[in-house]
PDB file of C-alpha atoms in Angstrom:
ATOM      1  CA  ASP W   1      23.875 -10.871  -1.206  1.00 67.00           C
ATOM      2  CA  ALA W   2      20.232 -11.045  -2.308  1.00 80.00           C
ATOM      3  CA  GLY W   3      18.987 -11.296   1.249  1.00 94.00           C
ATOM      4  CA  VAL W   4      16.880 -14.068   2.728  1.00 97.00           C
ATOM      5  CA  ILE W   5      14.968 -15.795  -0.039  1.00 97.00           C
ATOM      6  CA  GLN W   6      11.725 -17.630   0.563  1.00 98.00           C
ATOM      7  CA  SER W   7       9.679 -19.677  -1.856  1.00 97.00           C
ATOM      8  CA  PRO W   8       6.980 -19.830  -2.877  1.00 97.00           C
ATOM      9  CA  ARG W   9       5.636 -16.343  -2.196  1.00 96.00           C
ATOM     10  CA  HIS W  10       2.076 -17.622  -2.257  1.00 97.00           C
ATOM     11  CA  GLU W  11       0.709 -21.120  -1.797  1.00 97.00           C
ATOM     12  CA  VAL W  12      -2.894 -22.232  -2.009  1.00 97.00           C
ATOM     13  CA  THR W  13      -3.553 -25.838  -1.158  1.00 97.00           C
ATOM     14  CA  GLU W  14      -6.382 -28.110  -0.190  1.00 97.00           C
ATOM     15  CA  MET W  15      -6.861 -29.400   3.310  1.00 97.00           C
ATOM     16  CA  GLY W  16      -4.984 -32.634   3.843  1.00 97.00           C
ATOM     17  CA  GLN W  17      -2.231 -31.888   1.341  1.00 97.00           C
ATOM     18  CA  GLU W  18       1.434 -31.667   2.215  1.00 97.00           C
ATOM     19  CA  VAL W  19       2.971 -28.205   2.008  1.00 98.00           C
ATOM     20  CA  THR W  20       6.694 -27.409   1.922  1.00 98.00           C
ATOM     21  CA  LEU W  21       8.009 -23.904   2.451  1.00 98.00           C
ATOM     22  CA  ARG W  22      11.601 -23.108   1.565  1.00 98.00           C
ATOM     23  CA  CYS W  23      14.176 -20.655   2.813  1.00 98.00           C
ATOM     24  CA  LYS W  24      17.669 -19.673   1.741  1.00 98.00           C
ATOM     25  CA  PRO W  25      19.385 -17.641   4.479  1.00 98.00           C
ATOM     26  CA  ILE W  26      22.033 -15.012   3.906  1.00 97.00           C
ATOM     27  CA  SER W  27      25.400 -16.636   3.322  1.00 96.00           C
ATOM     28  CA  GLY W  28      27.517 -16.793   6.459  1.00 95.00           C
ATOM     29  CA  HIS W  29      24.614 -16.417   8.873  1.00 96.00           C
ATOM     30  CA  ASP W  30      24.720 -18.940  11.712  1.00 94.00           C
ATOM     31  CA  TYR W  31      21.122 -18.587  12.889  1.00 95.00           C
ATOM     32  CA  LEU W  32      17.887 -19.289  11.060  1.00 96.00           C
ATOM     33  CA  PHE W  33      14.388 -18.659  12.436  1.00 96.00           C
ATOM     34  CA  TRP W  34      10.932 -19.679  11.227  1.00 97.00           C
ATOM     35  CA  TYR W  35       8.014 -17.460  12.280  1.00 96.00           C
ATOM     36  CA  ARG W  36       4.296 -17.574  11.630  1.00 96.00           C
ATOM     37  CA  GLN W  37       2.300 -14.354  11.456  1.00 93.00           C
ATOM     38  CA  THR W  38      -1.372 -14.373  12.344  1.00 87.00           C
ATOM     39  CA  MET W  39      -3.798 -11.656  13.371  1.00 84.00           C
ATOM     40  CA  MET W  40      -4.357 -13.327  16.726  1.00 83.00           C
ATOM     41  CA  ARG W  41      -0.771 -14.064  17.753  1.00 83.00           C
ATOM     42  CA  GLY W  42       1.390 -11.671  15.763  1.00 87.00           C
ATOM     43  CA  LEU W  43       4.859 -13.017  14.900  1.00 92.00           C
ATOM     44  CA  GLU W  44       5.098 -16.403  16.562  1.00 93.00           C
ATOM     45  CA  LEU W  45       8.465 -18.197  16.726  1.00 93.00           C
ATOM     46  CA  LEU W  46       8.115 -21.776  15.511  1.00 95.00           C
ATOM     47  CA  ILE W  47      11.688 -23.090  15.512  1.00 96.00           C
ATOM     48  CA  TYR W  48      15.243 -21.864  15.174  1.00 95.00           C
ATOM     49  CA  PHE W  49      18.547 -23.362  14.119  1.00 96.00           C
ATOM     50  CA  ASN W  50      22.146 -22.629  14.998  1.00 94.00           C
ATOM     51  CA  ASN W  51      24.726 -23.929  12.550  1.00 94.00           C
ATOM     52  CA  ASN W  52      22.062 -26.161  10.954  1.00 95.00           C
ATOM     53  CA  VAL W  53      21.118 -27.755  14.291  1.00 95.00           C
ATOM     54  CA  PRO W  54      17.569 -27.244  15.639  1.00 95.00           C
ATOM     55  CA  ILE W  55      17.910 -25.543  19.024  1.00 93.00           C
ATOM     56  CA  ASP W  56      14.332 -24.931  20.114  1.00 91.00           C
ATOM     57  CA  ASP W  57      11.194 -26.238  18.423  1.00 92.00           C
ATOM     58  CA  SER W  58       8.833 -25.598  21.319  1.00 90.00           C
ATOM     59  CA  GLY W  59       6.853 -23.189  19.154  1.00 91.00           C
ATOM     60  CA  MET W  60       5.963 -25.813  16.558  1.00 93.00           C
ATOM     61  CA  PRO W  61       2.212 -26.140  17.007  1.00 87.00           C
ATOM     62  CA  GLU W  62       1.822 -29.874  16.508  1.00 85.00           C
ATOM     63  CA  ASP W  63       3.366 -32.969  15.015  1.00 91.00           C
ATOM     64  CA  ARG W  64       2.021 -32.008  11.618  1.00 96.00           C
ATOM     65  CA  PHE W  65       4.777 -29.384  11.466  1.00 97.00           C
ATOM     66  CA  SER W  66       8.410 -30.277  10.860  1.00 97.00           C
ATOM     67  CA  ALA W  67      11.497 -28.289   9.885  1.00 97.00           C
ATOM     68  CA  LYS W  68      14.885 -29.267   8.579  1.00 97.00           C
ATOM     69  CA  MET W  69      18.130 -27.557   7.718  1.00 97.00           C
ATOM     70  CA  PRO W  70      20.220 -30.041   5.736  1.00 97.00           C
ATOM     71  CA  ASN W  71      22.970 -27.487   5.046  1.00 95.00           C
ATOM     72  CA  ALA W  72      23.908 -23.897   5.788  1.00 94.00           C
ATOM     73  CA  SER W  73      22.127 -22.523   2.737  1.00 95.00           C
ATOM     74  CA  PHE W  74      18.729 -24.209   2.861  1.00 96.00           C
ATOM     75  CA  SER W  75      15.872 -24.883   5.245  1.00 98.00           C
ATOM     76  CA  THR W  76      12.368 -26.266   4.837  1.00 98.00           C
ATOM     77  CA  LEU W  77       9.204 -26.056   6.889  1.00 98.00           C
ATOM     78  CA  LYS W  78       6.766 -28.843   6.111  1.00 98.00           C
ATOM     79  CA  ILE W  79       3.127 -29.193   7.114  1.00 97.00           C
ATOM     80  CA  GLN W  80       1.565 -32.613   6.620  1.00 97.00           C
ATOM     81  CA  PRO W  81      -1.393 -32.818   6.527  1.00 96.00           C
ATOM     82  CA  SER W  82      -2.325 -29.157   6.189  1.00 97.00           C
ATOM     83  CA  GLU W  83      -5.456 -27.702   7.780  1.00 96.00           C
ATOM     84  CA  PRO W  84      -7.360 -24.431   7.173  1.00 96.00           C
ATOM     85  CA  ARG W  85      -6.156 -23.066  10.537  1.00 95.00           C
ATOM     86  CA  ASP W  86      -2.576 -23.253   9.233  1.00 96.00           C
ATOM     87  CA  SER W  87      -3.380 -20.381   6.856  1.00 96.00           C
ATOM     88  CA  ALA W  88      -0.960 -17.571   7.699  1.00 96.00           C
ATOM     89  CA  VAL W  89       2.153 -15.795   6.462  1.00 96.00           C
ATOM     90  CA  TYR W  90       5.312 -17.758   7.267  1.00 97.00           C
ATOM     91  CA  PHE W  91       8.551 -15.805   7.599  1.00 97.00           C
ATOM     92  CA  CYS W  92      12.094 -17.043   7.605  1.00 98.00           C
ATOM     93  CA  ALA W  93      14.846 -14.881   9.117  1.00 97.00           C
ATOM     94  CA  SER W  94      18.581 -15.276   9.554  1.00 97.00           C
ATOM     95  CA  ARG W  95      21.323 -13.520  11.471  1.00 95.00           C
ATOM     96  CA  PRO W  96      25.106 -13.834  11.569  1.00 93.00           C
ATOM     97  CA  PHE W  97      25.579 -14.473  15.310  1.00 88.00           C
ATOM     98  CA  MET W  98      24.002 -13.799  18.688  1.00 83.00           C
ATOM     99  CA  ASN W  99      22.835 -10.289  19.600  1.00 84.00           C
ATOM    100  CA  THR W 100      22.725  -9.143  15.985  1.00 91.00           C
ATOM    101  CA  GLU W 101      19.755  -8.006  13.972  1.00 94.00           C
ATOM    102  CA  ALA W 102      17.679 -10.538  12.106  1.00 95.00           C
ATOM    103  CA  PHE W 103      17.085 -10.218   8.371  1.00 97.00           C
ATOM    104  CA  PHE W 104      13.705 -11.356   7.148  1.00 97.00           C
ATOM    105  CA  GLY W 105      12.598 -12.936   3.905  1.00 97.00           C
ATOM    106  CA  GLN W 106       9.533 -11.693   2.066  1.00 96.00           C
ATOM    107  CA  GLY W 107       7.356 -14.389   3.586  1.00 96.00           C
ATOM    108  CA  THR W 108       5.159 -17.120   2.166  1.00 97.00           C
ATOM    109  CA  ARG W 109       1.418 -16.544   2.312  1.00 96.00           C
ATOM    110  CA  LEU W 110      -0.198 -19.934   2.829  1.00 97.00           C
ATOM    111  CA  THR W 111      -3.893 -20.476   2.282  1.00 97.00           C
ATOM    112  CA  VAL W 112      -5.373 -23.877   3.063  1.00 97.00           C
ATOM    113  CA  VAL W 113      -8.899 -24.329   1.718  1.00 97.00           C
TER     114      VAL W 113
ATOM    115  CA  ILE T   1       6.703 -18.965  26.743  1.00 63.00           C
ATOM    116  CA  LEU T   2       8.515 -15.626  27.025  1.00 73.00           C
ATOM    117  CA  ASN T   3       6.221 -12.695  27.724  1.00 88.00           C
ATOM    118  CA  VAL T   4       7.018  -9.696  25.509  1.00 94.00           C
ATOM    119  CA  GLU T   5       4.307  -7.055  25.684  1.00 95.00           C
ATOM    120  CA  GLN T   6       3.906  -3.880  23.669  1.00 97.00           C
ATOM    121  CA  SER T   7       1.600  -0.968  24.270  1.00 97.00           C
ATOM    122  CA  PRO T   8      -0.417   0.581  22.923  1.00 96.00           C
ATOM    123  CA  GLN T   9      -1.597  -1.876  20.253  1.00 95.00           C
ATOM    124  CA  SER T  10      -2.352   0.982  17.891  1.00 96.00           C
ATOM    125  CA  LEU T  11      -1.887   4.715  17.820  1.00 95.00           C
ATOM    126  CA  HIS T  12      -3.221   7.505  15.602  1.00 97.00           C
ATOM    127  CA  VAL T  13      -1.305  10.780  15.627  1.00 97.00           C
ATOM    128  CA  GLN T  14      -1.235  13.945  13.544  1.00 97.00           C
ATOM    129  CA  GLU T  15       1.726  14.833  11.376  1.00 97.00           C
ATOM    130  CA  GLY T  16       4.221  16.731  13.477  1.00 97.00           C
ATOM    131  CA  ASP T  17       3.230  15.120  16.777  1.00 97.00           C
ATOM    132  CA  SER T  18       5.863  13.334  18.808  1.00 97.00           C
ATOM    133  CA  THR T  19       4.962   9.913  20.146  1.00 96.00           C
ATOM    134  CA  ASN T  20       6.324   6.991  22.102  1.00 96.00           C
ATOM    135  CA  PHE T  21       5.496   3.368  22.777  1.00 95.00           C
ATOM    136  CA  THR T  22       6.543   0.757  25.294  1.00 98.00           C
ATOM    137  CA  CYS T  23       7.973  -2.739  25.200  1.00 98.00           C
ATOM    138  CA  SER T  24       8.156  -4.834  28.369  1.00 97.00           C
ATOM    139  CA  PHE T  25      10.159  -8.036  28.547  1.00 95.00           C
ATOM    140  CA  PRO T  26      11.518 -10.525  31.112  1.00 91.00           C
ATOM    141  CA  SER T  27      14.334  -9.054  33.200  1.00 84.00           C
ATOM    142  CA  SER T  28      16.119 -12.407  33.526  1.00 86.00           C
ATOM    143  CA  ASN T  29      18.356 -14.079  30.925  1.00 87.00           C
ATOM    144  CA  PHE T  30      18.579 -10.823  29.007  1.00 90.00           C
ATOM    145  CA  TYR T  31      20.972 -10.592  26.077  1.00 92.00           C
ATOM    146  CA  ALA T  32      19.525  -7.889  23.821  1.00 94.00           C
ATOM    147  CA  LEU T  33      16.406  -5.968  22.923  1.00 96.00           C
ATOM    148  CA  HIS T  34      15.605  -5.298  19.276  1.00 96.00           C
ATOM    149  CA  TRP T  35      13.287  -2.786  17.614  1.00 98.00           C
ATOM    150  CA  TYR T  36      11.963  -3.409  14.098  1.00 97.00           C
ATOM    151  CA  ARG T  37       9.874  -1.362  11.694  1.00 97.00           C
ATOM    152  CA  TRP T  38       7.333  -3.293   9.637  1.00 95.00           C
ATOM    153  CA  GLU T  39       5.581  -1.625   6.735  1.00 94.00           C
ATOM    154  CA  THR T  40       2.498  -3.163   5.171  1.00 88.00           C
ATOM    155  CA  ALA T  41       3.297  -5.764   2.485  1.00 87.00           C
ATOM    156  CA  LYS T  42       6.992  -5.698   3.398  1.00 91.00           C
ATOM    157  CA  SER T  43       9.213  -7.569   5.855  1.00 92.00           C
ATOM    158  CA  PRO T  44      10.331  -6.311   9.271  1.00 94.00           C
ATOM    159  CA  GLU T  45      13.547  -4.289   9.180  1.00 96.00           C
ATOM    160  CA  ALA T  46      15.776  -3.658  12.171  1.00 96.00           C
ATOM    161  CA  LEU T  47      15.981  -0.198  13.730  1.00 97.00           C
ATOM    162  CA  PHE T  48      18.084  -0.888  16.817  1.00 96.00           C
ATOM    163  CA  VAL T  49      19.713  -3.694  18.764  1.00 95.00           C
ATOM    164  CA  MET T  50      20.357  -2.681  22.366  1.00 95.00           C
ATOM    165  CA  THR T  51      22.362  -4.649  24.885  1.00 93.00           C
ATOM    166  CA  LEU T  52      23.352  -2.425  27.810  1.00 93.00           C
ATOM    167  CA  ASN T  53      21.175  -1.161  30.636  1.00 94.00           C
ATOM    168  CA  GLY T  54      20.692   2.584  30.207  1.00 94.00           C
ATOM    169  CA  ASP T  55      21.562   2.360  26.511  1.00 94.00           C
ATOM    170  CA  GLU T  56      20.048   4.994  24.264  1.00 97.00           C
ATOM    171  CA  LYS T  57      20.172   4.782  20.481  1.00 97.00           C
ATOM    172  CA  LYS T  58      19.086   7.246  17.826  1.00 97.00           C
ATOM    173  CA  LYS T  59      18.459   7.109  14.086  1.00 95.00           C
ATOM    174  CA  GLY T  60      17.178  10.356  12.646  1.00 96.00           C
ATOM    175  CA  ARG T  61      13.929  11.260  14.402  1.00 97.00           C
ATOM    176  CA  ILE T  62      13.621   7.857  16.058  1.00 97.00           C
ATOM    177  CA  SER T  63      15.291   6.978  19.341  1.00 98.00           C
ATOM    178  CA  ALA T  64      15.050   4.197  21.910  1.00 98.00           C
ATOM    179  CA  THR T  65      15.978   3.675  25.540  1.00 98.00           C
ATOM    180  CA  LEU T  66      16.556   0.508  27.523  1.00 97.00           C
ATOM    181  CA  ASN T  67      16.063  -0.487  31.164  1.00 97.00           C
ATOM    182  CA  THR T  68      17.082  -4.113  31.640  1.00 95.00           C
ATOM    183  CA  LYS T  69      16.644  -4.123  35.425  1.00 94.00           C
ATOM    184  CA  GLU T  70      12.942  -3.381  35.238  1.00 94.00           C
ATOM    185  CA  GLY T  71      12.442  -4.948  31.818  1.00 95.00           C
ATOM    186  CA  TYR T  72      11.232  -2.172  29.558  1.00 96.00           C
ATOM    187  CA  SER T  73      12.233  -0.165  26.507  1.00 98.00           C
ATOM    188  CA  TYR T  74      10.719   2.958  24.978  1.00 98.00           C
ATOM    189  CA  LEU T  75      10.702   3.930  21.321  1.00 98.00           C
ATOM    190  CA  TYR T  76      10.282   7.641  20.569  1.00 98.00           C
ATOM    191  CA  ILE T  77       9.429   9.302  17.287  1.00 98.00           C
ATOM    192  CA  LYS T  78       9.914  13.066  17.136  1.00 97.00           C
ATOM    193  CA  GLY T  79       7.798  15.067  14.708  1.00 97.00           C
ATOM    194  CA  SER T  80       5.936  12.107  13.169  1.00 97.00           C
ATOM    195  CA  GLN T  81       5.568  12.047   9.401  1.00 97.00           C
ATOM    196  CA  PRO T  82       3.082  10.041   7.287  1.00 96.00           C
ATOM    197  CA  GLU T  83       5.959   7.834   6.108  1.00 96.00           C
ATOM    198  CA  ASP T  84       6.492   6.763   9.739  1.00 97.00           C
ATOM    199  CA  SER T  85       3.200   4.867   9.539  1.00 97.00           C
ATOM    200  CA  ALA T  86       4.073   1.230  10.176  1.00 97.00           C
ATOM    201  CA  THR T  87       3.977  -1.436  12.844  1.00 96.00           C
ATOM    202  CA  TYR T  88       6.829  -1.187  15.327  1.00 97.00           C
ATOM    203  CA  LEU T  89       7.942  -4.467  16.849  1.00 97.00           C
ATOM    204  CA  CYS T  90      10.241  -5.159  19.729  1.00 97.00           C
ATOM    205  CA  ALA T  91      11.988  -8.505  20.189  1.00 95.00           C
ATOM    206  CA  PHE T  92      13.603 -10.029  23.273  1.00 95.00           C
ATOM    207  CA  ASP T  93      16.888 -11.822  22.691  1.00 92.00           C
ATOM    208  CA  ASN T  94      17.590 -14.212  25.552  1.00 86.00           C
ATOM    209  CA  ALA T  95      20.510 -16.318  26.697  1.00 76.00           C
ATOM    210  CA  GLY T  96      19.330 -19.174  24.507  1.00 73.00           C
ATOM    211  CA  ASN T  97      19.443 -16.923  21.440  1.00 76.00           C
ATOM    212  CA  MET T  98      15.714 -17.158  20.894  1.00 83.00           C
ATOM    213  CA  LEU T  99      14.280 -14.004  19.348  1.00 89.00           C
ATOM    214  CA  THR T 100      10.755 -13.515  20.689  1.00 92.00           C
ATOM    215  CA  PHE T 101       8.617 -10.713  19.311  1.00 94.00           C
ATOM    216  CA  GLY T 102       5.945  -8.628  20.970  1.00 95.00           C
ATOM    217  CA  GLY T 103       2.577  -8.043  19.338  1.00 94.00           C
ATOM    218  CA  GLY T 104       3.646  -4.694  17.884  1.00 95.00           C
ATOM    219  CA  THR T 105       2.335  -1.141  17.989  1.00 97.00           C
ATOM    220  CA  ARG T 106       0.603  -0.037  14.822  1.00 96.00           C
ATOM    221  CA  LEU T 107       1.258   3.654  14.201  1.00 97.00           C
ATOM    222  CA  MET T 108      -0.814   5.707  11.792  1.00 97.00           C
ATOM    223  CA  VAL T 109       0.257   9.300  11.103  1.00 97.00           C
ATOM    224  CA  LYS T 110      -2.372  11.518   9.524  1.00 96.00           C
ATOM    225  CA  PRO T 111      -1.211  14.312   7.210  1.00 93.00           C
TER     226      PRO T 111
END
């Protein structure tokens, strides 16, 4: 397996634009996590899914953020409209079942200007 | 919000020194405690997943202990090497299967 795959690796967009980040988890993994990394807050959990169902989205900062997992092999994190304070590295991670290690993607560096 | 704290935030040691850092986490709804190693420009990679109180795990020169009753874990590195320089993250795995990370300890080992 190629591991967790995120795209794009880098995204630069203008304030107010819609941004969509994509993640392909490792095949067979039941759990998928979206994290945001900032200098101030470290790795911040935004939302996680179990078997494609969102379980906890309490970390999603505001209504501008939404995440979906239409099937077991694909998830998106959308920001609409984007703001400069959304600039960060966004990581996706997956794991096979509870109490197992999480495997991280390479991250998407988002810059909103 | 689950409170997962790591200390110190950063640490500078000389090559050959042994070092340790702390992770504190809620003592309720505990399922597992994870340690990850995060090198600059890479993604976090798991070192250990610990589930039992009193558990001790070892991988080469790195080891970790776990106290679930008081809510803390220690990570030890024996004889630090420059290649050990990284950020070490702990993560609390609770009954709801959330994986909440601490702020990390950034270790720099000088040759």
